[in-house]
mmCIF file of C-alpha atoms in Angstrom:
data_model
loop_
_atom_site.group_PDB
_atom_site.id
_atom_site.type_symbol
_atom_site.label_atom_id
_atom_site.label_comp_id
_atom_site.label_asym_id
_atom_site.label_seq_id
_atom_site.Cartn_x
_atom_site.Cartn_y
_atom_site.Cartn_z
ATOM 1 C CA UNK A 6 95.557 118.023 46.863
ATOM 2 C CA UNK A 7 92.726 120.287 45.717
ATOM 3 C CA UNK A 8 89.442 118.890 44.407
ATOM 4 C CA UNK A 9 86.297 120.723 43.323
ATOM 5 C CA UNK A 10 83.247 118.614 42.548
ATOM 6 C CA UNK A 11 80.023 119.887 40.936
ATOM 7 C CA UNK A 12 80.330 123.349 42.480
ATOM 8 C CA UNK A 13 77.819 126.084 41.615
ATOM 9 C CA UNK A 14 77.176 129.640 42.784
ATOM 10 C CA UNK A 15 74.203 131.860 41.929
ATOM 11 C CA UNK A 16 73.957 135.609 42.504
ATOM 12 C CA UNK A 17 70.970 137.926 42.662
ATOM 13 C CA UNK A 18 67.246 137.546 42.225
ATOM 14 C CA UNK A 19 67.628 136.681 38.553
ATOM 15 C CA UNK A 20 69.420 133.460 39.549
ATOM 16 C CA UNK A 21 72.254 133.867 37.056
ATOM 17 C CA UNK A 22 74.902 131.247 37.767
ATOM 18 C CA UNK A 23 78.345 132.795 38.198
ATOM 19 C CA UNK A 24 79.745 129.264 38.518
ATOM 20 C CA UNK A 25 77.828 126.366 37.012
ATOM 21 C CA UNK A 26 78.601 122.829 38.162
ATOM 22 C CA UNK A 27 82.358 122.929 37.695
ATOM 23 C CA UNK A 28 84.793 120.106 38.388
ATOM 24 C CA UNK A 29 88.488 120.781 38.869
ATOM 25 C CA UNK A 30 91.432 118.951 40.395
ATOM 26 C CA UNK A 31 95.013 120.007 41.115
ATOM 27 C CA UNK A 32 97.315 117.157 42.081
ATOM 28 C CA UNK A 33 100.649 117.069 43.844
ATOM 29 C CA UNK A 34 103.525 118.588 41.806
ATOM 30 C CA UNK A 35 101.144 120.524 39.568
ATOM 31 C CA UNK A 36 100.716 124.187 38.726
ATOM 32 C CA UNK A 37 97.277 124.817 37.263
ATOM 33 C CA UNK A 38 96.668 128.033 35.382
ATOM 34 C CA UNK A 39 93.065 129.196 35.769
ATOM 35 C CA UNK A 40 92.213 131.455 32.847
ATOM 36 C CA UNK A 41 89.135 133.085 31.405
ATOM 37 C CA UNK A 42 87.698 136.473 30.428
ATOM 38 C CA UNK A 43 86.568 139.040 32.971
ATOM 39 C CA UNK A 44 83.412 137.911 34.729
ATOM 40 C CA UNK A 45 83.892 134.278 33.759
ATOM 41 C CA UNK A 46 83.793 133.013 37.358
ATOM 42 C CA UNK A 47 87.481 132.753 38.300
ATOM 43 C CA UNK A 48 87.438 134.938 41.403
ATOM 44 C CA UNK A 49 84.102 133.535 42.579
ATOM 45 C CA UNK A 50 85.546 130.031 42.299
ATOM 46 C CA UNK A 51 88.656 130.979 44.263
ATOM 47 C CA UNK A 52 86.583 132.644 46.980
ATOM 48 C CA UNK A 53 84.565 129.442 47.328
ATOM 49 C CA UNK A 54 87.716 127.341 47.507
ATOM 50 C CA UNK A 55 89.038 129.497 50.338
ATOM 51 C CA UNK A 56 85.761 129.662 52.249
ATOM 52 C CA UNK A 57 85.142 133.369 51.643
ATOM 53 C CA UNK A 58 81.953 132.402 49.798
ATOM 54 C CA UNK A 59 79.802 129.319 50.352
ATOM 55 C CA UNK A 60 78.815 127.367 47.217
ATOM 56 C CA UNK A 61 75.151 126.690 46.547
ATOM 57 C CA UNK A 62 76.014 123.112 45.617
ATOM 58 C CA UNK A 63 79.004 120.809 45.383
ATOM 59 C CA UNK A 64 82.039 120.010 47.518
ATOM 60 C CA UNK A 65 85.568 121.403 47.824
ATOM 61 C CA UNK A 66 88.363 119.499 49.560
ATOM 62 C CA UNK A 67 91.891 120.707 50.291
ATOM 63 C CA UNK A 68 94.406 118.066 51.390
ATOM 64 C CA UNK A 69 91.448 115.843 52.149
ATOM 65 C CA UNK A 70 89.673 118.435 54.300
ATOM 66 C CA UNK A 71 86.222 119.653 53.274
ATOM 67 C CA UNK A 72 86.159 123.460 53.358
ATOM 68 C CA UNK A 73 82.508 123.398 54.510
ATOM 69 C CA UNK A 74 82.648 120.724 57.228
ATOM 70 C CA UNK A 75 86.293 121.001 58.346
ATOM 71 C CA UNK A 76 87.160 124.637 57.604
ATOM 72 C CA UNK A 77 89.982 125.141 60.140
ATOM 73 C CA UNK A 78 92.048 122.185 58.903
ATOM 74 C CA UNK A 79 91.340 123.104 55.288
ATOM 75 C CA UNK A 80 92.375 126.729 55.772
ATOM 76 C CA UNK A 81 95.572 125.734 57.550
ATOM 77 C CA UNK A 82 96.544 123.835 54.380
ATOM 78 C CA UNK A 83 96.545 126.758 51.948
ATOM 79 C CA UNK A 84 97.875 130.244 51.394
ATOM 80 C CA UNK A 85 95.562 132.660 49.575
ATOM 81 C CA UNK A 86 96.427 135.814 47.662
ATOM 82 C CA UNK A 87 93.164 137.614 46.762
ATOM 83 C CA UNK A 88 92.567 139.709 43.658
ATOM 84 C CA UNK A 89 93.067 142.975 45.575
ATOM 85 C CA UNK A 90 95.948 143.737 47.980
ATOM 86 C CA UNK A 91 94.196 146.733 49.559
ATOM 87 C CA UNK A 92 93.686 145.368 53.061
ATOM 88 C CA UNK A 93 94.831 146.146 56.614
ATOM 89 C CA UNK A 94 96.108 149.465 55.278
ATOM 90 C CA UNK A 95 96.640 151.052 58.702
ATOM 91 C CA UNK A 96 98.980 148.290 59.841
ATOM 92 C CA UNK A 97 102.697 148.413 59.291
ATOM 93 C CA UNK A 98 104.082 145.705 57.040
ATOM 94 C CA UNK A 99 105.730 143.892 59.948
ATOM 95 C CA UNK A 100 102.561 144.154 62.033
ATOM 96 C CA UNK A 101 100.603 142.515 59.224
ATOM 97 C CA UNK A 102 103.129 139.686 58.904
ATOM 98 C CA UNK A 103 103.115 139.098 62.652
ATOM 99 C CA UNK A 104 99.320 139.063 62.591
ATOM 100 C CA UNK A 105 99.416 136.379 59.886
ATOM 101 C CA UNK A 106 102.046 134.466 61.831
ATOM 102 C CA UNK A 107 99.864 134.549 64.948
ATOM 103 C CA UNK A 108 96.832 133.377 62.962
ATOM 104 C CA UNK A 109 98.670 130.332 61.643
ATOM 105 C CA UNK A 110 100.726 129.540 64.751
ATOM 106 C CA UNK A 111 104.094 130.215 63.134
ATOM 107 C CA UNK A 112 106.889 130.035 65.717
ATOM 108 C CA UNK A 113 109.047 133.103 66.414
ATOM 109 C CA UNK A 114 112.137 131.470 64.921
ATOM 110 C CA UNK A 115 110.384 130.232 61.776
ATOM 111 C CA UNK A 116 108.664 133.597 61.404
ATOM 112 C CA UNK A 117 111.900 135.531 61.691
ATOM 113 C CA UNK A 118 113.703 133.360 59.143
ATOM 114 C CA UNK A 119 110.798 133.352 56.681
ATOM 115 C CA UNK A 120 110.256 137.113 56.845
ATOM 116 C CA UNK A 121 113.967 137.742 56.369
ATOM 117 C CA UNK A 122 114.106 135.392 53.385
ATOM 118 C CA UNK A 123 111.008 136.721 51.629
ATOM 119 C CA UNK A 124 111.893 140.308 52.480
ATOM 120 C CA UNK A 125 115.138 139.867 50.610
ATOM 121 C CA UNK A 126 113.532 138.041 47.693
ATOM 122 C CA UNK A 127 110.890 140.744 47.195
ATOM 123 C CA UNK A 128 113.147 143.659 48.197
ATOM 124 C CA UNK A 129 110.791 144.610 51.029
ATOM 125 C CA UNK A 130 113.122 144.499 54.055
ATOM 126 C CA UNK A 131 113.502 148.262 54.304
ATOM 127 C CA UNK A 132 109.765 148.881 53.946
ATOM 128 C CA UNK A 133 108.404 146.574 56.650
ATOM 129 C CA UNK A 134 108.249 149.315 59.282
ATOM 130 C CA UNK A 135 106.147 151.540 57.007
ATOM 131 C CA UNK A 136 102.358 151.509 56.950
ATOM 132 C CA UNK A 137 100.738 149.502 54.182
ATOM 133 C CA UNK A 138 98.649 152.512 53.142
ATOM 134 C CA UNK A 139 101.903 154.249 52.166
ATOM 135 C CA UNK A 140 102.953 151.361 49.894
ATOM 136 C CA UNK A 141 102.643 151.362 46.123
ATOM 137 C CA UNK A 142 100.274 148.811 44.575
ATOM 138 C CA UNK A 143 103.194 146.508 43.821
ATOM 139 C CA UNK A 144 104.483 146.700 47.393
ATOM 140 C CA UNK A 145 101.001 145.914 48.741
ATOM 141 C CA UNK A 146 100.913 142.899 46.460
ATOM 142 C CA UNK A 147 104.260 141.744 47.809
ATOM 143 C CA UNK A 148 103.260 142.058 51.473
ATOM 144 C CA UNK A 149 100.056 140.089 50.861
ATOM 145 C CA UNK A 150 102.060 137.359 49.104
ATOM 146 C CA UNK A 151 104.529 137.260 51.993
ATOM 147 C CA UNK A 152 101.672 136.948 54.492
ATOM 148 C CA UNK A 153 100.005 134.157 52.515
ATOM 149 C CA UNK A 154 103.179 132.073 52.318
ATOM 150 C CA UNK A 155 104.486 132.731 55.826
ATOM 151 C CA UNK A 156 103.216 129.413 57.248
ATOM 152 C CA UNK A 157 104.606 127.306 54.369
ATOM 153 C CA UNK A 158 101.211 126.028 53.158
ATOM 154 C CA UNK A 159 101.099 122.990 50.898
ATOM 155 C CA UNK A 160 98.484 124.515 48.569
ATOM 156 C CA UNK A 161 98.926 127.982 47.063
ATOM 157 C CA UNK A 162 95.795 129.723 45.747
ATOM 158 C CA UNK A 163 96.808 132.889 43.934
ATOM 159 C CA UNK A 164 94.330 135.229 42.232
ATOM 160 C CA UNK A 165 96.234 137.366 39.704
ATOM 161 C CA UNK A 166 99.379 137.332 41.893
ATOM 162 C CA UNK A 167 101.673 138.932 39.298
ATOM 163 C CA UNK A 168 99.594 142.095 38.858
ATOM 164 C CA UNK A 169 101.622 145.149 39.829
ATOM 165 C CA UNK A 170 104.850 143.265 40.514
ATOM 166 C CA UNK A 171 108.087 144.580 39.067
ATOM 167 C CA UNK A 172 109.890 142.224 36.642
ATOM 168 C CA UNK A 173 112.366 140.967 39.251
ATOM 169 C CA UNK A 174 109.682 140.144 41.823
ATOM 170 C CA UNK A 175 107.502 138.566 39.137
ATOM 171 C CA UNK A 176 110.404 136.330 38.103
ATOM 172 C CA UNK A 177 111.111 135.394 41.721
ATOM 173 C CA UNK A 178 107.488 134.472 42.414
ATOM 174 C CA UNK A 179 107.285 132.297 39.302
ATOM 175 C CA UNK A 180 110.467 130.512 40.377
ATOM 176 C CA UNK A 181 109.000 130.005 43.861
ATOM 177 C CA UNK A 182 105.823 128.562 42.368
ATOM 178 C CA UNK A 183 107.783 126.071 40.304
ATOM 179 C CA UNK A 184 109.965 124.980 43.203
ATOM 180 C CA UNK A 185 106.929 124.672 45.458
ATOM 181 C CA UNK A 186 105.132 122.366 43.035
ATOM 182 C CA UNK A 187 108.247 120.319 42.292
ATOM 183 C CA UNK A 188 108.621 119.677 46.037
ATOM 184 C CA UNK A 189 105.322 117.759 46.024
ATOM 185 C CA UNK A 190 102.874 120.600 46.612
ATOM 186 C CA UNK A 191 100.443 122.334 44.260
ATOM 187 C CA UNK A 192 99.580 125.793 42.956
ATOM 188 C CA UNK A 193 96.318 127.132 41.537
ATOM 189 C CA UNK A 194 96.665 130.596 40.080
ATOM 190 C CA UNK A 195 94.524 132.758 37.887
ATOM 191 C CA UNK A 196 96.095 135.077 35.369
ATOM 192 C CA UNK A 197 95.380 137.169 32.311
ATOM 193 C CA UNK A 198 99.049 136.820 31.306
ATOM 194 C CA UNK A 199 98.600 133.949 28.900
ATOM 195 C CA UNK A 200 102.262 133.785 27.921
ATOM 196 C CA UNK A 201 103.113 133.191 31.601
ATOM 197 C CA UNK A 202 100.521 130.423 31.874
ATOM 198 C CA UNK A 203 101.858 128.844 28.702
ATOM 199 C CA UNK A 204 105.420 128.705 30.017
ATOM 200 C CA UNK A 205 104.794 127.915 33.681
ATOM 201 C CA UNK A 206 101.755 125.678 34.015
ATOM 202 C CA UNK A 207 101.464 121.900 33.927
ATOM 203 C CA UNK A 208 97.710 122.148 33.349
ATOM 204 C CA UNK A 209 95.271 124.744 32.093
ATOM 205 C CA UNK A 210 91.649 125.192 33.144
ATOM 206 C CA UNK A 211 89.711 127.545 30.883
ATOM 207 C CA UNK A 212 86.469 128.928 32.288
ATOM 208 C CA UNK A 213 83.868 130.907 30.351
ATOM 209 C CA UNK A 214 80.418 132.025 31.532
ATOM 210 C CA UNK A 215 80.757 129.955 34.695
ATOM 211 C CA UNK A 216 81.602 126.680 32.953
ATOM 212 C CA UNK A 217 84.911 124.872 32.502
ATOM 213 C CA UNK A 218 85.389 124.544 28.752
ATOM 214 C CA UNK A 219 88.799 122.876 28.963
ATOM 215 C CA UNK A 220 90.772 121.224 31.773
ATOM 216 C CA UNK A 221 93.973 119.382 30.997
ATOM 217 C CA UNK A 222 97.557 119.558 29.844
ATOM 218 C CA UNK A 223 98.430 122.407 27.527
ATOM 219 C CA UNK A 224 99.845 120.068 24.867
ATOM 220 C CA UNK A 225 96.501 118.271 24.654
ATOM 221 C CA UNK A 226 94.715 121.581 24.248
ATOM 222 C CA UNK A 227 97.101 122.655 21.506
ATOM 223 C CA UNK A 228 96.655 119.362 19.676
ATOM 224 C CA UNK A 229 92.937 120.113 19.432
ATOM 225 C CA UNK A 230 93.664 123.505 17.872
ATOM 226 C CA UNK A 231 96.434 122.732 15.371
ATOM 227 C CA UNK A 232 99.246 123.867 17.685
ATOM 228 C CA UNK A 233 97.969 127.424 18.018
ATOM 229 C CA UNK A 234 99.341 129.593 20.810
ATOM 230 C CA UNK A 235 97.403 129.708 24.066
ATOM 231 C CA UNK A 236 96.400 133.287 23.279
ATOM 232 C CA UNK A 237 94.905 132.278 19.913
ATOM 233 C CA UNK A 238 93.129 129.294 21.486
ATOM 234 C CA UNK A 239 91.739 131.515 24.243
ATOM 235 C CA UNK A 240 90.318 133.945 21.700
ATOM 236 C CA UNK A 241 88.728 131.163 19.674
ATOM 237 C CA UNK A 242 87.285 129.185 22.593
ATOM 238 C CA UNK A 243 85.794 132.189 24.384
ATOM 239 C CA UNK A 244 84.378 133.589 21.159
ATOM 240 C CA UNK A 245 82.653 130.302 20.316
ATOM 241 C CA UNK A 246 81.502 129.318 23.815
#
């Protein structure tokens, strides 16, 4: 459902590659945990997947649609939660959700039902008439998640989605991710919470210095490292890379 082939991105006059020829694939019914140290290239990769940044080389397809040559169809296929929820701060929560609904052509009935359902799940119903700038960080994270999922996209692309969430909302989102994948869809999410990745993900992609140093099932990774925890493997791989 999501395929990245030989994608690279270079920043600045010194031509340092933030992302260096990576290949990555997330299939139907999979949750892929995208992990790596700060500055490894995770957010740059996700911004290229979503069309926020253009890659210098390589191709990215989402549900068979090339993000470069067929961007509208590709973007209709995914929901994206960026690494910062500080956006559209002057809008009220409901205004933001209606804006997202208008962007994706969500019908009034579907919009109403979806907002009511997610508002209850994330305990946001009473806050939707307040301005986003008055929200706490966690509430801003919730409203961005709600906006990203409003049109029921097949592919979820979530950049540190659990940051700032209270334990209940974090649990609910993880349950939603699992159900979404099990229904035949896919999820790509980056996280620094390695214990969450270890419990939730079907696959792990470990990126360091712009290169994928492991991509596969967690059990296969553990077999290579004498059944160490993901945290211990992460420390060893990134130290040696």
